Coordinates of C-alpha atoms in Angstrom, one line a residue:
Chain A
M197 CA -16.9 61.5 92.6
A198 CA -15.2 63.9 90.1
V199 CA -11.7 65.0 90.9
L200 CA -11.4 68.8 90.2
E201 CA -8.5 71.1 89.9
I202 CA -8.8 74.5 91.4
S203 CA -6.9 76.2 88.5
D204 CA -9.6 75.0 86.1
L205 CA -12.3 76.6 88.2
V206 CA -11.0 80.0 89.3
V207 CA -10.6 81.5 85.9
E208 CA -13.0 81.2 83.0
W209 CA -12.9 82.3 79.4
D210 CA -15.6 82.5 76.8
A211 CA -14.8 79.7 74.4
R212 CA -16.3 81.7 71.4
T213 CA -14.8 85.1 72.0
G214 CA -11.9 84.3 74.2
E215 CA -13.0 87.0 76.6
R216 CA -12.8 86.6 80.4
V217 CA -15.9 85.6 82.3
P218 CA -16.3 86.7 86.0
V219 CA -16.2 83.7 88.4
R220 CA -18.3 83.8 91.5
R221 CA -16.3 82.5 94.5
A222 CA -19.3 80.9 96.2
D223 CA -20.0 78.9 93.0
V224 CA -16.5 77.4 92.9
V225 CA -16.6 76.6 96.6
A226 CA -20.0 74.9 96.2
R227 CA -18.7 72.9 93.3
L228 CA -15.7 71.7 95.3
H229 CA -17.9 70.8 98.3
A230 CA -20.2 68.9 95.9
A231 CA -17.1 67.0 94.7
G232 CA -16.3 66.2 98.3
D233 CA -13.1 68.2 98.3
R234 CA -13.3 70.3 101.4
R235 CA -9.6 71.1 101.4
A236 CA -9.8 72.7 97.9
A237 CA -13.0 74.5 99.0
R238 CA -11.0 76.0 101.9
I239 CA -8.2 77.1 99.6
V240 CA -10.7 78.9 97.3
Q241 CA -12.6 80.4 100.3
R242 CA -9.4 82.3 101.2
M243 CA -8.9 83.8 97.7
P244 CA -9.5 87.5 97.3
V245 CA -12.7 88.8 95.8
A246 CA -14.0 91.9 94.1
G247 CA -17.6 92.0 95.3
E248 CA -18.8 88.4 95.0
F249 CA -16.4 87.5 92.1
L250 CA -12.8 86.2 92.4
D251 CA -10.4 89.1 91.9
P252 CA -9.2 88.6 88.3
V253 CA -5.8 90.4 88.9
A254 CA -5.1 88.3 92.0
M255 CA -6.1 85.1 90.1
D256 CA -3.7 86.0 87.3
E257 CA -0.9 86.6 89.7
L258 CA -1.7 83.4 91.5
L259 CA -1.6 81.3 88.4
V260 CA 1.6 82.9 87.2
R261 CA 3.2 82.1 90.7
V262 CA 1.9 78.5 90.5
H263 CA 3.2 78.0 86.9
T264 CA 6.5 79.5 87.9
E265 CA 6.8 76.9 90.6
L266 CA 5.5 74.2 88.2
Q267 CA 8.4 75.0 85.9
R268 CA 10.8 73.8 88.5
L269 CA 9.2 70.4 88.4
N270 CA 9.4 70.3 84.6
E271 CA 13.1 71.2 84.9
E272 CA 13.7 68.4 87.4
L273 CA 11.8 65.9 85.2
H274 CA 13.9 67.0 82.2
M275 CA 10.8 67.6 80.2
A276 CA 12.5 69.7 77.5
Q277 CA 15.1 66.9 76.9
R278 CA 12.2 64.4 76.8
F279 CA 10.6 66.4 74.0
A280 CA 13.8 67.0 72.2
E281 CA 14.5 63.2 72.3
L282 CA 11.4 62.7 70.1
L283 CA 11.3 66.0 68.2
V284 CA 14.9 65.9 66.9
P285 CA 14.4 62.6 65.0
L286 CA 10.9 63.5 64.1
L287 CA 12.0 66.8 62.5
T288 CA 14.9 65.0 60.8
A289 CA 12.4 62.6 59.2
I290 CA 10.1 65.5 58.2
R291 CA 12.9 67.8 56.8
A292 CA 13.4 65.6 53.8
S293 CA 9.9 66.7 52.5
R294 CA 9.5 70.1 54.1
S295 CA 11.2 73.4 54.1
R296 CA 9.0 75.2 56.7
L297 CA 8.8 73.6 60.1
R298 CA 6.5 75.0 62.7
V299 CA 6.1 73.5 66.2
V300 CA 3.2 74.7 68.3
D301 CA 2.8 73.9 72.0
I302 CA -0.8 73.8 73.0
G303 CA -1.7 74.9 76.6
C304 CA 1.9 76.2 76.9
G305 CA 1.3 78.1 80.2
L306 CA 4.5 80.1 80.8
G307 CA 5.9 78.5 77.7
F308 CA 8.7 76.7 79.4
M309 CA 8.9 74.0 76.7
V310 CA 9.0 76.4 73.8
R311 CA 11.4 78.8 75.5
S312 CA 13.7 76.0 76.6
L313 CA 13.8 74.5 73.1
A314 CA 14.4 77.9 71.7
A315 CA 17.2 78.6 74.2
S316 CA 19.0 75.3 73.5
G317 CA 18.6 75.6 69.7
V318 CA 18.5 71.8 69.7
L319 CA 15.8 71.7 67.0
G320 CA 17.6 73.9 64.5
A321 CA 17.3 77.5 63.4
D322 CA 14.7 76.5 60.6
V323 CA 12.1 75.5 63.2
E324 CA 9.5 78.2 64.2
L325 CA 8.5 77.7 67.8
V326 CA 5.1 78.9 69.0
G327 CA 3.3 78.5 72.3
V328 CA -0.5 78.9 72.6
D329 CA -2.7 79.1 75.6
F330 CA -6.3 80.0 76.5
N331 CA -5.1 82.1 79.5
R332 CA -4.1 85.6 78.3
A333 CA -2.2 86.3 81.6
L334 CA 0.0 83.3 81.1
I335 CA 0.6 84.2 77.5
A336 CA 1.6 87.8 78.5
E337 CA 4.1 86.4 81.1
A338 CA 5.5 83.9 78.6
T339 CA 6.1 86.7 76.1
R340 CA 7.7 88.8 78.7
L341 CA 10.1 86.0 79.8
A342 CA 11.0 85.2 76.1
E343 CA 11.7 88.8 75.3
D344 CA 13.8 89.2 78.5
E345 CA 16.1 86.4 77.4
R346 CA 15.8 87.3 73.6
L347 CA 14.6 83.8 72.7
P348 CA 13.4 83.1 69.2
C349 CA 9.8 82.0 69.9
T350 CA 6.3 83.6 70.1
F351 CA 3.2 83.1 72.2
L352 CA -0.4 83.5 71.2
H353 CA -3.9 83.2 72.6
A354 CA -5.7 80.2 71.2
N355 CA -8.3 77.6 72.0
A356 CA -7.1 74.0 72.0
F357 CA -10.3 72.7 70.4
A358 CA -10.5 75.3 67.7
L359 CA -6.8 75.8 66.7
T360 CA -6.1 78.8 64.6
E361 CA -2.4 78.2 64.5
D362 CA -1.1 75.9 61.8
A363 CA 1.6 73.5 62.9
T364 CA 3.9 70.9 61.4
V365 CA 4.0 69.3 64.8
Y366 CA 1.7 70.0 67.8
L367 CA 2.9 69.4 71.4
S368 CA 1.5 69.6 74.8
S369 CA 2.8 68.8 78.3
G370 CA 0.5 68.1 81.3
V371 CA -2.6 69.2 79.4
L372 CA -4.5 66.0 78.5
H373 CA -5.6 65.3 82.1
H374 CA -7.4 68.7 82.2
F375 CA -9.9 67.3 79.6
A376 CA -12.6 64.7 80.4
A377 CA -12.2 61.4 78.5
D378 CA -15.1 62.2 76.2
E379 CA -13.5 65.6 75.2
L380 CA -10.2 64.0 74.2
P381 CA -11.3 62.7 70.7
E382 CA -12.3 66.3 69.7
F383 CA -8.9 67.6 71.0
F384 CA -7.0 65.1 68.8
R385 CA -9.4 65.5 65.8
A386 CA -8.6 69.3 65.9
Q387 CA -5.0 68.5 65.1
D388 CA -5.7 66.1 62.2
R389 CA -5.5 69.0 59.7
A390 CA -3.9 69.8 56.4
G391 CA -0.2 70.5 56.9
T392 CA 0.1 68.8 60.2
L393 CA 2.3 65.8 60.2
A394 CA 2.5 64.7 63.8
F395 CA 1.7 65.5 67.4
I396 CA 3.4 64.6 70.7
H397 CA 1.4 65.0 73.9
Y398 CA 3.1 64.2 77.2
D399 CA 1.1 63.7 80.4
I400 CA 1.3 62.0 83.7
S401 CA 1.4 58.2 83.4
A402 CA -1.7 56.8 85.2
T403 CA 0.1 54.3 87.4
R404 CA -0.9 53.3 91.0
L405 CA 2.2 55.2 92.3
A406 CA 1.4 58.4 90.4
P407 CA -0.8 60.0 93.2
L408 CA 1.8 59.2 95.9
G409 CA 4.7 60.4 93.7
A410 CA 2.8 63.6 92.8
W411 CA 2.1 64.2 96.5
L412 CA 5.7 63.8 97.5
F413 CA 7.0 65.8 94.5
H414 CA 4.6 68.7 95.0
R415 CA 4.8 68.8 98.8
A416 CA 8.6 69.0 98.6
R417 CA 8.8 71.5 95.8
M418 CA 5.8 73.8 95.8
R419 CA 4.8 76.4 98.2
E420 CA 1.4 77.5 96.9
P421 CA -1.5 75.5 98.4
L422 CA -3.2 75.5 95.0
G423 CA -0.2 74.0 93.3
R424 CA 0.1 71.3 95.9
H425 CA -3.6 70.4 95.6
D426 CA -3.7 70.4 91.9
G427 CA -0.5 68.4 91.5
V428 CA -2.1 65.4 93.3
A429 CA -5.5 66.0 91.5
S430 CA -3.6 65.9 88.2
A431 CA -2.2 62.5 89.0
L432 CA -5.7 61.2 90.0
R433 CA -7.2 62.6 86.8
A434 CA -4.5 61.2 84.5
H435 CA -5.9 59.1 81.6
D436 CA -4.7 55.5 81.3
D437 CA -3.1 54.3 78.1
T438 CA -6.3 52.6 76.8
V439 CA -8.4 55.8 77.1
L440 CA -5.7 57.8 75.3
L441 CA -5.2 55.3 72.5
S442 CA -8.9 55.1 72.0
A443 CA -9.3 58.9 71.9
V444 CA -6.4 59.3 69.4
E445 CA -8.4 57.2 66.9
A446 CA -10.5 60.3 66.3
A447 CA -7.5 61.7 64.4
A448 CA -8.2 59.3 61.6
G449 CA -5.4 60.4 59.4
M450 CA -2.7 59.6 62.0
D451 CA -1.2 56.4 63.3
A452 CA -1.2 56.4 67.1
F453 CA 1.6 55.3 69.4
L454 CA 2.6 55.5 73.1
F455 CA 6.3 56.1 73.7
E456 CA 7.5 53.9 76.6
P457 CA 4.2 53.2 78.2
S458 CA 4.3 52.1 81.8
I459 CA 4.0 48.4 81.0
H460 CA 7.2 48.6 79.0
A461 CA 9.2 50.8 81.4
N462 CA 10.3 50.9 85.0
P463 CA 7.1 52.4 86.6
F464 CA 9.3 54.6 88.9
C465 CA 10.9 56.2 85.9
A466 CA 7.7 56.5 83.8
A467 CA 6.2 59.5 85.6
M468 CA 5.5 61.1 82.3
R469 CA 4.9 59.4 78.9
P470 CA 3.6 60.8 75.6
V471 CA 1.0 59.8 73.1
V472 CA 2.3 60.3 69.6
G473 CA 0.4 60.7 66.4
L474 CA 2.2 60.4 63.0
R475 CA 1.1 60.5 59.4
P476 CA 1.5 56.9 58.1
A477 CA 4.0 57.9 55.5
L478 CA 6.3 59.3 58.2
V479 CA 6.3 56.3 60.5
D480 CA 9.2 54.3 59.0
N481 CA 11.5 57.4 58.7
F482 CA 10.7 58.4 62.2
R483 CA 11.5 54.9 63.5
H484 CA 14.8 54.9 61.6
A485 CA 15.7 58.4 62.9
L486 CA 14.9 57.3 66.5
G487 CA 17.4 54.5 66.3
R488 CA 17.6 52.2 69.3
R489 CA 14.9 54.2 71.1
A490 CA 12.4 53.1 68.4
R491 CA 11.7 50.0 70.6
G492 CA 9.8 52.3 72.9
L493 CA 7.4 53.4 70.3
V494 CA 4.4 51.1 70.9
A495 CA 1.5 51.1 68.4
G496 CA -2.1 51.4 69.7
Chain B
M132 CA 38.1 65.6 118.3
A133 CA 38.0 68.9 120.3
T134 CA 38.6 70.8 117.1
A135 CA 37.3 68.4 114.4
V136 CA 33.8 68.1 115.8
P137 CA 32.9 71.8 115.8
V138 CA 34.7 72.4 112.5
L139 CA 32.8 69.5 110.9
L140 CA 29.5 70.7 112.3
G141 CA 30.2 74.2 111.1
L142 CA 31.1 73.0 107.6
L143 CA 27.9 71.0 107.4
A144 CA 25.9 74.0 108.6
L145 CA 27.4 76.2 106.0
I146 CA 27.0 73.7 103.1
D147 CA 23.4 73.2 104.2
A148 CA 22.9 77.0 104.3
A149 CA 24.1 77.4 100.7
F150 CA 21.6 74.7 99.6
A151 CA 18.9 76.3 101.7
G152 CA 19.6 79.6 99.9
F153 CA 19.2 77.7 96.6
R154 CA 15.9 76.2 97.7
A155 CA 14.6 79.5 98.9
A156 CA 15.0 80.9 95.3
T157 CA 13.6 77.9 93.5
G158 CA 10.2 78.2 91.9
R159 CA 10.4 82.0 91.8
N160 CA 12.2 82.5 88.4
A161 CA 10.8 81.1 85.2
R162 CA 13.7 82.1 83.0
I163 CA 15.6 79.4 81.3
H164 CA 19.1 80.5 82.2
K165 CA 19.3 80.8 86.0
R166 CA 22.9 80.0 87.0
P167 CA 23.8 83.5 88.3
Y168 CA 20.4 83.7 90.0
Y169 CA 21.0 80.5 91.9
L170 CA 24.6 81.3 92.7
L171 CA 23.5 84.6 94.3
A172 CA 20.8 82.7 96.2
A173 CA 23.3 80.2 97.5
R174 CA 25.6 83.0 98.6
R175 CA 22.7 84.6 100.4
G176 CA 22.0 81.3 102.2
L177 CA 25.7 80.9 103.0
A178 CA 25.8 84.4 104.5
G179 CA 22.7 83.6 106.5
G180 CA 24.3 80.4 107.7
A181 CA 27.5 82.2 108.7
I182 CA 25.5 84.8 110.7
G183 CA 23.7 81.9 112.4
L184 CA 27.0 80.2 113.3
V185 CA 28.3 83.4 114.8
L186 CA 25.1 84.0 116.8
V187 CA 25.5 80.4 118.2
A188 CA 29.2 80.5 118.8
L189 CA 29.5 83.9 120.6
P190 CA 27.2 83.0 123.5
V191 CA 29.0 79.7 123.8
A192 CA 32.3 81.4 124.1
V193 CA 31.0 83.8 126.7
A194 CA 29.4 81.0 128.7
L195 CA 32.6 78.9 128.6
S196 CA 34.8 81.9 129.6
G197 CA 32.6 82.6 132.6
S198 CA 32.5 78.9 133.6
A199 CA 34.3 77.6 136.7
D200 CA 35.4 74.5 134.8
P201 CA 35.4 75.4 131.1
G202 CA 37.4 72.2 130.0
T203 CA 34.7 69.8 131.3
R204 CA 31.9 71.9 129.9
Y205 CA 33.7 72.0 126.5
D206 CA 34.1 68.2 126.5
E207 CA 30.4 67.9 127.2
L208 CA 29.7 70.1 124.2
V209 CA 32.1 68.0 122.0
R210 CA 30.3 64.8 123.1
A211 CA 27.0 66.3 122.2
G212 CA 28.4 67.4 118.8
M213 CA 29.7 63.9 118.1
R214 CA 26.2 62.5 118.8
M215 CA 24.8 65.1 116.5
L216 CA 27.2 64.1 113.7
Q217 CA 26.1 60.4 114.1
V218 CA 22.7 61.5 112.8
L219 CA 23.7 64.3 110.4
V220 CA 26.7 62.6 108.6
P221 CA 24.7 59.6 107.3
F222 CA 21.9 61.9 106.1
A223 CA 24.3 64.2 104.4
A224 CA 26.0 61.3 102.8
L225 CA 22.7 60.1 101.4
V226 CA 21.9 63.6 100.1
V227 CA 25.3 63.9 98.4
A228 CA 24.9 60.4 96.9
S229 CA 21.5 61.3 95.6
L230 CA 22.7 64.6 94.1
L231 CA 25.6 62.8 92.3
T232 CA 23.2 60.1 91.1
Y233 CA 20.8 62.8 89.8
W234 CA 23.6 64.6 87.9
L235 CA 25.2 61.5 86.5
L236 CA 22.4 59.1 85.6
P237 CA 20.4 59.3 82.3
M238 CA 17.3 61.5 82.5
R239 CA 14.7 58.8 83.3
E240 CA 16.7 57.3 86.1
S241 CA 17.5 60.7 87.5
T242 CA 13.8 61.4 87.7
F243 CA 13.6 58.3 89.8
V244 CA 16.2 59.8 92.2
I245 CA 14.1 62.9 92.6
L246 CA 11.1 60.8 93.5
V247 CA 12.8 58.4 96.0
G248 CA 15.6 60.6 97.2
L249 CA 15.9 64.3 96.8
G250 CA 12.2 65.0 97.1
P251 CA 11.6 63.0 100.3
F252 CA 14.9 64.2 101.7
T253 CA 13.7 67.8 101.4
L254 CA 10.7 66.9 103.5
L255 CA 12.8 64.9 106.0
R256 CA 15.4 67.5 106.6
P257 CA 13.7 69.4 109.4
V258 CA 12.9 66.1 111.1
V259 CA 16.5 64.9 110.8
A260 CA 17.8 68.2 112.2
L261 CA 15.4 68.1 115.2
G262 CA 16.2 64.4 115.7
A263 CA 20.0 65.2 115.7
A264 CA 19.5 67.9 118.3
V265 CA 17.5 65.5 120.6
W266 CA 20.0 62.7 120.1
A267 CA 22.9 65.1 120.8
V268 CA 21.7 66.2 124.2
A269 CA 20.1 62.9 125.3
G270 CA 21.5 62.0 128.7
S271 CA 23.2 65.4 129.2
T272 CA 22.2 67.3 132.3
D273 CA 24.2 70.4 131.5
W274 CA 22.1 73.3 130.1
L275 CA 24.8 74.5 127.7
P276 CA 24.6 71.6 125.2
W277 CA 20.8 71.8 125.3
A278 CA 21.0 75.5 124.5
V279 CA 23.6 75.2 121.8
A280 CA 21.8 72.3 120.1
T281 CA 18.5 74.1 120.2
A282 CA 20.0 77.4 118.9
A283 CA 22.0 75.7 116.2
T284 CA 19.0 73.7 114.9
A285 CA 16.8 76.8 114.9
S286 CA 19.5 78.7 113.1
V287 CA 19.9 76.0 110.4
L288 CA 16.2 75.7 109.9
A289 CA 15.7 79.4 109.7
V290 CA 18.0 80.1 106.8
E291 CA 15.6 79.0 104.0
P292 CA 12.5 80.8 105.2
V293 CA 14.5 84.0 106.0
V294 CA 16.2 84.1 102.6
H295 CA 12.9 83.4 100.9
R296 CA 11.1 86.1 102.8
C297 CA 13.8 88.7 102.2
W298 CA 14.4 88.1 98.5
Y299 CA 12.1 85.6 96.9
R300 CA 8.5 86.2 98.0
A301 CA 7.3 86.9 94.5
P302 CA 8.4 85.7 91.1
V303 CA 11.1 87.7 89.5

């Protein structure tokens, strides 16, 4: 039976226009019941409605609250440092042939990654940092937070499958498991475009321990029932290494790698691991810039 | 022991309260730089813990002063406090060790500490506090240690939800 995340169901956007679509609460509850997830159905049943539709303002506030809590988990997992660990050598390798560098975080949510990298300045002042998300409420909140701290980064509305934002490097964190396995090739193909030299997509490592770890982590750290539910569902939906590497082949112009996949790392420490796509001409320079850590870059 | 036990218990309660204040504020601020925000939250927790200590200590002082044999009853309280420390000190030591490990280890290994230490410890904390209270008064027939252990445990466990409700119900 399909594992569903509540956050994927309670807000809906028209893929063509980007406009919000009303969501009938009874439909979401029925879908969750059909998936055998009574707990999730109960959580949605308690959500406020305007008429028969889920209240859009309340849903936006809820998702902002959940993403704010989620940021704490990203902070504890040192996700910004994990990205910097790969981005710094990657951009070093790219700088030799490029003057303009643009890093775009797809599905950025509240933009923690982009804002954190902007705040640290670790990538250098010549790197433009952009976050994109399909949810306009999250983009508005990310923009507010960045302006509040005067961080040099921007946030825009965009569809992950029809990217309008050019990038030298695309990123994402915790986004891949939101897509079905058969949607992943299209996601990667959309990034195999002129001007793009690489992508780094971190997601939950699909180990046997992942659901237990996710339960513990979310139970201990998150207050929102939605967040606790979706945290475990995310781990259950995580794609294994084979699925990811197979999907990355759709980006035919890129060489695909996993960085420290679970079979090469202590499974307790491999809670998150990225799939990396690189233009072939870049691979040697990137390995050289990575130094000792290049051993963790495993080809597909 | 007559002084060391209550002082040590009080110190543990205050340190725990500061961390409780920190936890009450977590997940409510998505800014990147949050040091002043967390320090304020810890101070709020500390103040809550101090108020809790006073609320526990004052009735104890009143009860002892009105007692026919205050020395015996105080000794009974100290014995209960020592038993409480037998549970709390090892747990506190584990938490401190986990925190140090989290701060000192490289990022992947410190993630491991979150999963096997600090995360589960957060979940275990109320159980440990209740267990310490039960162990403290086990075998005691005097109502005063029972009342003090119950009030102290309730006070310690109340800090985080009270601080959260007062200041951190919504994201800032």
